[in-house]
Coordinates of C-alpha atoms and ligand atoms in Angstrom, one line a residue:
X231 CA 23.6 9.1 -14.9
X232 CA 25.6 6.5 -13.6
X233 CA 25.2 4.9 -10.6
X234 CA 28.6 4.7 -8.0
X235 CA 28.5 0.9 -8.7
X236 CA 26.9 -1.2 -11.1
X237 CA 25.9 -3.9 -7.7
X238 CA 24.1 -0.8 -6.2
X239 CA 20.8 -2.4 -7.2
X240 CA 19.7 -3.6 -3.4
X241 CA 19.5 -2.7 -0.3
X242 CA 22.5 -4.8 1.0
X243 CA 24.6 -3.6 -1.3
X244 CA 23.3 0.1 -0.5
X245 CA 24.1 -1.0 3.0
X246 CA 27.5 -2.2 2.5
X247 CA 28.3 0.9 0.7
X248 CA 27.1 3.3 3.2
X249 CA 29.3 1.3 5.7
X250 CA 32.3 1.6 3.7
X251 CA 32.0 5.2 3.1
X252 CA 31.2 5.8 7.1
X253 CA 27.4 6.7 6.5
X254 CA 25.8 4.0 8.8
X255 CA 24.9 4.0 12.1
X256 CA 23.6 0.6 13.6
X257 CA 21.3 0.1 16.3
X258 CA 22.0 -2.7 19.0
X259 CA 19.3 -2.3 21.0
X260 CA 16.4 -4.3 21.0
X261 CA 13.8 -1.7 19.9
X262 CA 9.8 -1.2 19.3
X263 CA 8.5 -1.0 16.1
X264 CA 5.7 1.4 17.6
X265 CA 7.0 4.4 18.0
X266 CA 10.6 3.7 19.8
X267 CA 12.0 3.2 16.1
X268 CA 10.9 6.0 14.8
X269 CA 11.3 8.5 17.6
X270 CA 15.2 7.6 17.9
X271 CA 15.6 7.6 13.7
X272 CA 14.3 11.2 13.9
X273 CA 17.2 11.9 16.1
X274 CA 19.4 11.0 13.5
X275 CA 17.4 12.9 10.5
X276 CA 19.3 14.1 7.5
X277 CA 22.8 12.7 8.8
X278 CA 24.1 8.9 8.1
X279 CA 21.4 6.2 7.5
X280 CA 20.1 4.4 10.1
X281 CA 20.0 0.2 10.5
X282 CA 18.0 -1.0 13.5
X283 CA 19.1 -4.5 13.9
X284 CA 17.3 -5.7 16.4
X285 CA 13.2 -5.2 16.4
X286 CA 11.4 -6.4 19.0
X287 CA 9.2 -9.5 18.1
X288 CA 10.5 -9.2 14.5
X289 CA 13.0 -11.4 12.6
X290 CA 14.0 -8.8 10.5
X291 CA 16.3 -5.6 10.5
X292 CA 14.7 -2.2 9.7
X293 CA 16.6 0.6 7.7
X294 CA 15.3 4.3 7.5
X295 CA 17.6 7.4 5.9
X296 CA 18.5 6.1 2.9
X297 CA 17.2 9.4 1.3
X298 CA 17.6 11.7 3.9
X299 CA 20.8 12.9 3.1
X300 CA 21.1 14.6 -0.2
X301 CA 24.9 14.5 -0.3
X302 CA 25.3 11.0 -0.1
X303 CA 22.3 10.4 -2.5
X304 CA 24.8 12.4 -5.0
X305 CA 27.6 10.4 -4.0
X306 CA 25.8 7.5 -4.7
X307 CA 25.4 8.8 -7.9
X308 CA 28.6 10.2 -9.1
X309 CA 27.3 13.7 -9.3
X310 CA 27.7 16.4 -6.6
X311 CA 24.4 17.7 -4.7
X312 CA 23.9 21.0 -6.6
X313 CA 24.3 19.0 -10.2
X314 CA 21.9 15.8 -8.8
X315 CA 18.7 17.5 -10.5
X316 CA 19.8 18.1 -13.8
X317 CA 21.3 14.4 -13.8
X318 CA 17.8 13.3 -13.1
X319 CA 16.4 15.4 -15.4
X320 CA 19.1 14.1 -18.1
X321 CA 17.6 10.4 -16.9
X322 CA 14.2 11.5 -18.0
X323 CA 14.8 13.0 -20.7
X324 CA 16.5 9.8 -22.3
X325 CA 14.4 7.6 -21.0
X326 CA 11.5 10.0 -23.2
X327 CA 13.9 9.6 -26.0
X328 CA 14.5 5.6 -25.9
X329 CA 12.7 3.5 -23.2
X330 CA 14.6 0.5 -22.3
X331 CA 12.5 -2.4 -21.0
X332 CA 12.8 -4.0 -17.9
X333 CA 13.9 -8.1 -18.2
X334 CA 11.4 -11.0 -16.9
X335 CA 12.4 -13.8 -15.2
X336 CA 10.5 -16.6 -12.9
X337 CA 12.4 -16.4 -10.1
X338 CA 14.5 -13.7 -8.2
X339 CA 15.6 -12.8 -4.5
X340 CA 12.7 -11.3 -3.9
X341 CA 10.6 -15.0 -3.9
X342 CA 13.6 -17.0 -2.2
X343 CA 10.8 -17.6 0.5
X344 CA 7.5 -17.7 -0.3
X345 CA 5.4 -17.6 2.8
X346 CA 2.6 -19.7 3.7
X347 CA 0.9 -18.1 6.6
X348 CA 0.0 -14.2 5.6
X349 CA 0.4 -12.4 8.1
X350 CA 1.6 -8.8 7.9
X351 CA 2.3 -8.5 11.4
X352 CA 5.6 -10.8 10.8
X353 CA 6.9 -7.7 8.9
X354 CA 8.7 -5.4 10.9
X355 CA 6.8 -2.5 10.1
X356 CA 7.0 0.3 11.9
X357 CA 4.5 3.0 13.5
X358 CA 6.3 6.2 13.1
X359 CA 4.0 9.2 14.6
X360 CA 2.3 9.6 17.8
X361 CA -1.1 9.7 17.0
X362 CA -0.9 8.0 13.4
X363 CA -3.7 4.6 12.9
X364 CA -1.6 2.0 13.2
X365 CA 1.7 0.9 11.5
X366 CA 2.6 2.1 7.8
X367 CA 4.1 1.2 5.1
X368 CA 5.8 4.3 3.8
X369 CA 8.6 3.4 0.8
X370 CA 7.3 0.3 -0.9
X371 CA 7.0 0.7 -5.0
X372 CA 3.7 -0.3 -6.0
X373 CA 3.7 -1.8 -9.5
X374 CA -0.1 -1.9 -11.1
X375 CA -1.4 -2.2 -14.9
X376 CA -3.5 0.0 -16.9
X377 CA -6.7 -2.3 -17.3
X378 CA -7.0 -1.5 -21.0
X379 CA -3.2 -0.9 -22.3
X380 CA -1.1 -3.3 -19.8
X381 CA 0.6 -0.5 -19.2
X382 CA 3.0 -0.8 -15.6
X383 CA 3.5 1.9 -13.5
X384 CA 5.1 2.5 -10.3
X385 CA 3.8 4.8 -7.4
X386 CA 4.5 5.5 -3.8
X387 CA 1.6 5.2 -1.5
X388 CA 1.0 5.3 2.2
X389 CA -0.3 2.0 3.6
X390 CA -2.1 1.2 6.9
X391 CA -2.4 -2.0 8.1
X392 CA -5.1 -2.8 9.4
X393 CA -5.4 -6.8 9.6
X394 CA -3.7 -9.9 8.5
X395 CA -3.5 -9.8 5.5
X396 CA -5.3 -6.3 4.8
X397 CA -4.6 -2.9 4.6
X398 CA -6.7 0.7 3.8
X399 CA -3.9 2.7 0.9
X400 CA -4.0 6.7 -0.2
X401 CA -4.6 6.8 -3.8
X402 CA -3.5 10.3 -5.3
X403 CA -6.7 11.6 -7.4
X404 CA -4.1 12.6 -10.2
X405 CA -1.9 9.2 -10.0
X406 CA -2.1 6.8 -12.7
X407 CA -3.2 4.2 -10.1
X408 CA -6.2 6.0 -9.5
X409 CA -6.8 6.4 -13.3
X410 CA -6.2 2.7 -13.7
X411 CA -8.7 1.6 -10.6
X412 CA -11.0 4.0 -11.0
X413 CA -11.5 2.2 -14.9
X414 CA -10.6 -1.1 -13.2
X415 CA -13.6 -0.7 -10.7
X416 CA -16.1 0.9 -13.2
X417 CA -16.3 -2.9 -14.4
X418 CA -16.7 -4.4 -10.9
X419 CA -13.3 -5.3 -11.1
X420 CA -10.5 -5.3 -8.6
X421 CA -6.6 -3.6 -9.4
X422 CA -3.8 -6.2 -8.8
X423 CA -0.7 -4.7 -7.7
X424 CA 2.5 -5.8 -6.2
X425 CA 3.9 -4.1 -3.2
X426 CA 7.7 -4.1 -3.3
X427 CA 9.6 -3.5 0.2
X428 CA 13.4 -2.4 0.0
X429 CA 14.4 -0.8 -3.4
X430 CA 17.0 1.1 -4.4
X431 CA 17.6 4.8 -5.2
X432 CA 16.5 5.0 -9.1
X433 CA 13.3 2.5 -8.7
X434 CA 12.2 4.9 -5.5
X435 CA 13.0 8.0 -8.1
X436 CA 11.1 6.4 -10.8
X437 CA 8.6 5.6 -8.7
X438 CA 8.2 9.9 -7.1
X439 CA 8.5 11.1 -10.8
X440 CA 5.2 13.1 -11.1
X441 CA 2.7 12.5 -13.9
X442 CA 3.9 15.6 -15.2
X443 CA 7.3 13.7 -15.6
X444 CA 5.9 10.7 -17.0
X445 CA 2.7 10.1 -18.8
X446 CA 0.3 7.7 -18.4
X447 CA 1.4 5.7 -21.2
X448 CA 4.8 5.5 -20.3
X449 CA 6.7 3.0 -18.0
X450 CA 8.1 4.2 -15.2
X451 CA 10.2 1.5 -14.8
X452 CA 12.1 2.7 -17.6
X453 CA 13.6 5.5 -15.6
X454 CA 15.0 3.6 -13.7
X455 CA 16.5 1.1 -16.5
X456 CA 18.2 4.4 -17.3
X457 CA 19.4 5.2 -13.9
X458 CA 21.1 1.5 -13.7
X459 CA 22.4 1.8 -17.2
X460 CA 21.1 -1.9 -17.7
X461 CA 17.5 -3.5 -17.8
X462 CA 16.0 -3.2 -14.4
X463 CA 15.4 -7.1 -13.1
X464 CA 11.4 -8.0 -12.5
X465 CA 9.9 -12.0 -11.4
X466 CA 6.4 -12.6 -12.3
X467 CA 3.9 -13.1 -9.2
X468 CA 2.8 -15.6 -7.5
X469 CA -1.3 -15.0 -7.2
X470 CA -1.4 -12.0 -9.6
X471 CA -0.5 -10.8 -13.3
X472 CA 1.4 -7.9 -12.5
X473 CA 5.7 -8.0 -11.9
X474 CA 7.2 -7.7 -8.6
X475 CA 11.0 -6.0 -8.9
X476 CA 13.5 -9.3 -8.6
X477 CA 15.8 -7.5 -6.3
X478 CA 13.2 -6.6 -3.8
X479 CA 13.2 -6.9 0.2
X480 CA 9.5 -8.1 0.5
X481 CA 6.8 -8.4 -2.3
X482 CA 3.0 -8.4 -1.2
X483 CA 0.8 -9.2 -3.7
X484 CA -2.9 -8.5 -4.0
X485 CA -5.4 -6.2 -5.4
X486 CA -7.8 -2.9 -4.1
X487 CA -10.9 -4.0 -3.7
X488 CA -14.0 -2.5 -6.4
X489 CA -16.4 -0.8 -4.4
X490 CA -14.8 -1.1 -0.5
X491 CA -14.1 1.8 1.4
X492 CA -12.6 1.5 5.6
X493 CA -10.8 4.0 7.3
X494 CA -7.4 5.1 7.0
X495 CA -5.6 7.2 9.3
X496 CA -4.4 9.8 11.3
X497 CA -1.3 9.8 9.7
X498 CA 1.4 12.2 10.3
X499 CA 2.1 13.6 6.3
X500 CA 4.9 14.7 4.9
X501 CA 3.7 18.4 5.7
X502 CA 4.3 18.1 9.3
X503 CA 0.1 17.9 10.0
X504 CA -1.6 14.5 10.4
X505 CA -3.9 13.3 7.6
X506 CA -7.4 12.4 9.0
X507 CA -9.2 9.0 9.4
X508 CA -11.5 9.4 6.3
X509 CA -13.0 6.1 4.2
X510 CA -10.1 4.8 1.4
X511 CA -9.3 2.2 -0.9
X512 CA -8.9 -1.4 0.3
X513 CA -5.9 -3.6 -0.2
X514 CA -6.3 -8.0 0.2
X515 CA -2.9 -9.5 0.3
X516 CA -3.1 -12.9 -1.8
X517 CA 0.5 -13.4 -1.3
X518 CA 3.9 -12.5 0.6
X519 CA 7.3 -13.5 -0.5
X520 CA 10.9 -12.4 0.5
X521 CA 14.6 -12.8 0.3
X522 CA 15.9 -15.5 2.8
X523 CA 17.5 -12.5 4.8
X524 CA 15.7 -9.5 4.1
X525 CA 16.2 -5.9 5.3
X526 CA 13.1 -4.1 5.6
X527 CA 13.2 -0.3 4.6
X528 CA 10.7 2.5 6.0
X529 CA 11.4 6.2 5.3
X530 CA 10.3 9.1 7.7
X531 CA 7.7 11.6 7.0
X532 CA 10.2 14.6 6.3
X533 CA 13.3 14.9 4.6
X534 CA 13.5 11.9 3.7
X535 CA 10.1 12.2 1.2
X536 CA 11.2 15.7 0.4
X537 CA 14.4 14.0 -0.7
X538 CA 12.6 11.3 -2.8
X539 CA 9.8 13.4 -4.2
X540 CA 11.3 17.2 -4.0
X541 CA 14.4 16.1 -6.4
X542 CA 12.9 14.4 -9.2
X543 CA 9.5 16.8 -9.1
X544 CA 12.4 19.6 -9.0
X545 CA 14.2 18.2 -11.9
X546 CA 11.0 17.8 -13.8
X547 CA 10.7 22.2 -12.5
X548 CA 13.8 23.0 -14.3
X549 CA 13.3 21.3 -17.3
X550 CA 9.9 23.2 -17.9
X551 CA 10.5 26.5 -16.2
X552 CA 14.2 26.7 -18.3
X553 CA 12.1 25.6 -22.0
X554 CA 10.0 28.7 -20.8
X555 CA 12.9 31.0 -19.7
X556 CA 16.0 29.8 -20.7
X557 CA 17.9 32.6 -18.7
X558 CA 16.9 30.1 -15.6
X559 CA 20.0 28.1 -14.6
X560 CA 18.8 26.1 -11.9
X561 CA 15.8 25.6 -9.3
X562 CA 15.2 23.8 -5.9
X563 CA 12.5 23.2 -3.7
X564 CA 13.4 25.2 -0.4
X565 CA 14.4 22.8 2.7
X566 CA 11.9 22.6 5.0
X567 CA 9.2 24.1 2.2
X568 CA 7.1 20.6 2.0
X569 CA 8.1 21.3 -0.8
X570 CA 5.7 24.5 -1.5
X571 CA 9.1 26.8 -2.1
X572 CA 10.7 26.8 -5.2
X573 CA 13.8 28.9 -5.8
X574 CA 14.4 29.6 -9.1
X575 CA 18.3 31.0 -10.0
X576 CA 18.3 33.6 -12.8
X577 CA 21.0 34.5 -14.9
X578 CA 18.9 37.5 -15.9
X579 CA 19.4 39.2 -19.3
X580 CA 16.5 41.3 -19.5
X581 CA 15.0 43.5 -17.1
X582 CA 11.3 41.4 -16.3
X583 CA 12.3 37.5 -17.4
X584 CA 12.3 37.2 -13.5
X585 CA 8.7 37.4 -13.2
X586 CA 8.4 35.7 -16.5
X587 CA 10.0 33.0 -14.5
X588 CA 7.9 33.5 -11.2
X589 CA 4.6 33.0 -14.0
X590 CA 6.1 30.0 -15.8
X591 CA 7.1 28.2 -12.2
X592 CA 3.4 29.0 -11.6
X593 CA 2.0 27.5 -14.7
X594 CA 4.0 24.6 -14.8
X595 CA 3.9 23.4 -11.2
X596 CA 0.2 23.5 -10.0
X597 CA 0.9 22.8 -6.0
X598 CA 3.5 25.4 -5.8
X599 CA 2.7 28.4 -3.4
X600 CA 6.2 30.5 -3.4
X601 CA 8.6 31.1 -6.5
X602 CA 11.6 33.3 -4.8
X603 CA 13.7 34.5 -8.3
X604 CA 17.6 34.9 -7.1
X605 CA 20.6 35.8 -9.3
X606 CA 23.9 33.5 -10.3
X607 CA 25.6 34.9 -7.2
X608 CA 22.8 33.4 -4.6
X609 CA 23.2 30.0 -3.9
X610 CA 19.8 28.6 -4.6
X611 CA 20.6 25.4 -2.6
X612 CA 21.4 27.6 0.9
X613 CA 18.1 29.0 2.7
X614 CA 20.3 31.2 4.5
X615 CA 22.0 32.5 1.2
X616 CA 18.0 33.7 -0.6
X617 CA 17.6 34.9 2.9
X618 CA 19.9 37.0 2.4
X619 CA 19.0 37.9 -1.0
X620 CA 15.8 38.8 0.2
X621 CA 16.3 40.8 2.8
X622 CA 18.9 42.7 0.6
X623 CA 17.1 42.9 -3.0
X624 CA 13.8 42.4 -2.9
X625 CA 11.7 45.7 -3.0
X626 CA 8.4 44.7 -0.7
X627 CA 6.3 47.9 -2.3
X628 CA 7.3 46.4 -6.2
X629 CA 9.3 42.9 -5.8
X630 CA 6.2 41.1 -4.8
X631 CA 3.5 39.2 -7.2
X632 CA 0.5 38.0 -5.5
X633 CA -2.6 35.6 -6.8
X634 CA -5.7 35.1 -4.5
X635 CA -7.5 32.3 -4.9
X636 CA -5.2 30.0 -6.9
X637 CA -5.6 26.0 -6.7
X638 CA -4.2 24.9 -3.3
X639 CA -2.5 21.6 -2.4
X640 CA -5.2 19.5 0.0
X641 CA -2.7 17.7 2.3
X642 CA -1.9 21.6 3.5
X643 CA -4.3 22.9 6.3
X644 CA -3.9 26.2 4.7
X645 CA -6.6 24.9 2.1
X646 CA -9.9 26.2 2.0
X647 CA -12.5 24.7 -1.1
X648 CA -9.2 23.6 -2.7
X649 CA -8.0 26.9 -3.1
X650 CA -4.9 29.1 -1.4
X651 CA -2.9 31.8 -2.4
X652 CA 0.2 32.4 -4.1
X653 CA 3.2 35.1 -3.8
X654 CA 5.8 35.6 -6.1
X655 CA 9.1 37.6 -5.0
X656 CA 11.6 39.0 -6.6
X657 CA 15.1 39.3 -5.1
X658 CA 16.8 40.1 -8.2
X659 CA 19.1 43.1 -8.2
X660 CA 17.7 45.1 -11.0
X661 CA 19.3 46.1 -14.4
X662 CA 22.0 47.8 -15.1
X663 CA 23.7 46.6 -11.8
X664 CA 24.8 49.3 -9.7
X665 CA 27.7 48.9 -7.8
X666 CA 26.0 48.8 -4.3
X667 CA 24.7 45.3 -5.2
X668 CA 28.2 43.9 -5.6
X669 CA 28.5 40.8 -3.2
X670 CA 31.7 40.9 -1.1
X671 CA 34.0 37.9 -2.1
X672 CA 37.0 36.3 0.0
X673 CA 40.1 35.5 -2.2
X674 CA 39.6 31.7 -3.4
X675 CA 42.6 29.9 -1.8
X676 CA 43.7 26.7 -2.1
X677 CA 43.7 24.7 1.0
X678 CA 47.1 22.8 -0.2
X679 CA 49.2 24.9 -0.6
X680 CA 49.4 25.6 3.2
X681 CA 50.6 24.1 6.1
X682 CA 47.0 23.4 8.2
X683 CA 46.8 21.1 11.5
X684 CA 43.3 20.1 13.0
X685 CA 41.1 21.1 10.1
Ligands
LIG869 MN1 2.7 6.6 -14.4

């Protein structure tokens, strides 16, 4: 995949591009980091990025959208929206192929200034939720090292700070960070990491690739090598052995504590339900450094993670569920499905490879509730196109596969002793096609050839 630009590897590049291509709004207003910044970005959700420039009792500028909207993640990529995906899933696939490492240096942007007082409460970080514990990091890449191989990876977590120079972190019991601390602490030892604010596009992507997408003895960082087309750019650390990434906003350094637990929490998830205050891993900054002018980045629970994580665990979907059934020719996670929806597009060639799909979509992704099956001539993409498929070819008496008692996703409140159900529907026309299913088409004009004012 190539990237729009070859620059496009920090934020105030991203910046300068989304201004040039009319996709920035700027806030002039002085404006609270708790809960004012997030309440107006919400406003703006899923349209043009938002910079707030001003923060109250904070030197630095906050941006939030960078993922929202999915369009402009494609433009930034050179592909179109409905081809973004299989791009990502072309990226992957490479990288599987041919790794390309990541280049060391001592210094970087990211450790222009090194602080000496550490103190996250300098950092502009935001709290976004009503209700939520206090103020979270939300988009920064975590680098850490397998204890035994020296292995990197890279992982999104949420962070809550809750002091100075401390704060409580979400470790995903299936994440390779987890692996890596959980080994890491069976020794009495701590896990270093580096915390890096204000990425760009393919680090975040690397970063949301599921395990499933990358093993545990794999760099992630190579992903996003492939993304740039060129070795991504890393500075050693100041206080610990693990890399910060050189074109970084903000690095915090430090390591999750062995054997300390403190609440973390409420915290409004990605689901739309707050997260409860339960006992979680510790993190001790040892050090803070950061670009002379730095932009500090904060995503939104909502599109904006179902942007991040729903594209590159959907490109990982279509490159299993397609090696199963290779009639499938595309899949997406359903807007607004969390993402529990997947919409797999058929280009069915036997009569039951539909719910072969439905079955390999179950197999292959193990927190997905809904597979909806549509044919070439639904657009997957459009909720209001499989509406309509279902509503028009789906049978409810036959066209519907459900499995009690399946293993359920925690973070949904639907979740009782890790378990849920799951429904499979079919809203493929069956075979032979009769003539009743034959979607009603519009002659495809073209717009230039006629004489059109005020469009
Ligand atoms: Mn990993």
């Amino acid at each position: 995949m190539n990237l729009a630009e070859r620059k496009l590897i920090d934020l105030q590049s991203c910046v300068e591009f989304m201004q040039r291509h009319n996709h920035l709004i700027r806030v002039k207003s002085e404006v609270d980091p708790d809960l004012e910044l997030a309440g107006i970005a919400r406003k703006f959700e899923g349209g043009k990025a938002v910079l707030f420039e001003n923060v109250k009792g904070r030197d630095y500028p906050v941006l939030v959208g960078l993922y929202w909207n999915r369009d402009f993640l494609a433009k930034f990529f050179q592909t179109t929206s409905a081809r973004l995906p299989f791009a990502l899933a072309d990226d992957i696939r490479a990288w599987r192929r041919n790794p390309v490492e990541p280049i060391i240096a001592k210094q970087g942007p990211a450790n222009e200034v090194i602080e000496n007082d550490l103190d996250l409460s300098t950092l502009p970080i935001p709290r976004h939720a009503e209700g939520d514990g206090g103020p979270y990091l939300t988009s920064s890449v975590v680098i850490a090292k397998d204890p035994d191989t020296g292995v990197r990876n890279l992982s999104i977590h949420r962070m809550m700070v809750t002091g100075k120079n401390r704060f409580t972190m979400l470790l995903e019991e299936l994440g390779h960070v987890m692996d890596y601390f959980k080994r890491a602490e069976a020794r009495g030892q701590a896990l270093e990491l580096t915390v890096n604010n204000g990425v760009d596009y393919a680090l975040s992507m690397a970063a949301a690739s599921p395990a499933s997408a990358a093993p545990i003895e794999m760099d992630e960082i190579g992903i996003a090598c492939q993304m740039h087309g060129a070795p991504v750019r890393l500075i050693e650390a100041q206080t610990v052995d693990v890399e910060a990434i050189a074109d970084a906003q903000f690095v915090i350094e430090g390591k999750i504590l062995p054997n300390v637990r403190e609440p973390e929490g409420p915290y409004a998830e990605v689901t739309g339900y707050y997260a409860g205050v339960e006992a979680r891993w510790v993190f001790e900054v040892s050090a803070i450094t950061r670009r002379r002018a730095p932009i500090f980045h904060s995503i939104l629970s909502g599109k904006e993670v179902y942007n991040a994580y729903g594209l590159i665990a959907g490109a990982g979907a279509f490159d299993k569920v397609h090696s199963l059934v290779p009639e499938v020719t595309a899949v997406h996670f359903s807007d607004g499905s969390v993402p529990y929806h997947l919409v797999v597009q058929i280009d069915k060639k036997h009569e039951g490879s539909q719910r072969n799909a439905i079955m390999a979509a179950f197999v292959s992704l193990a927190f997905v509730k809904t597979v909806t099956v549509v044919d070439t001539d639904v657009d997957p993409y459009s909720v209001t196109d499989v509406e309509w498929a279902v509503q028009t070819r789906c049978r409810f008496d036959r066209d519907i596969l459900h499995i009690p008692d399946a293993i359920g996703h925690r973070l949904n409140p639907m979740v009782e002793n890790d378990k849920w159900e799951r429904l499979g529907i079919d809203a493929t026309v069956p075979l032979p096609r009769e003539d009743k299913y034959k979607r009603a088409t519009m002659r495809n004009v073209n717009l230039d050839d006629f004489d059109i004012e005020g469009a």
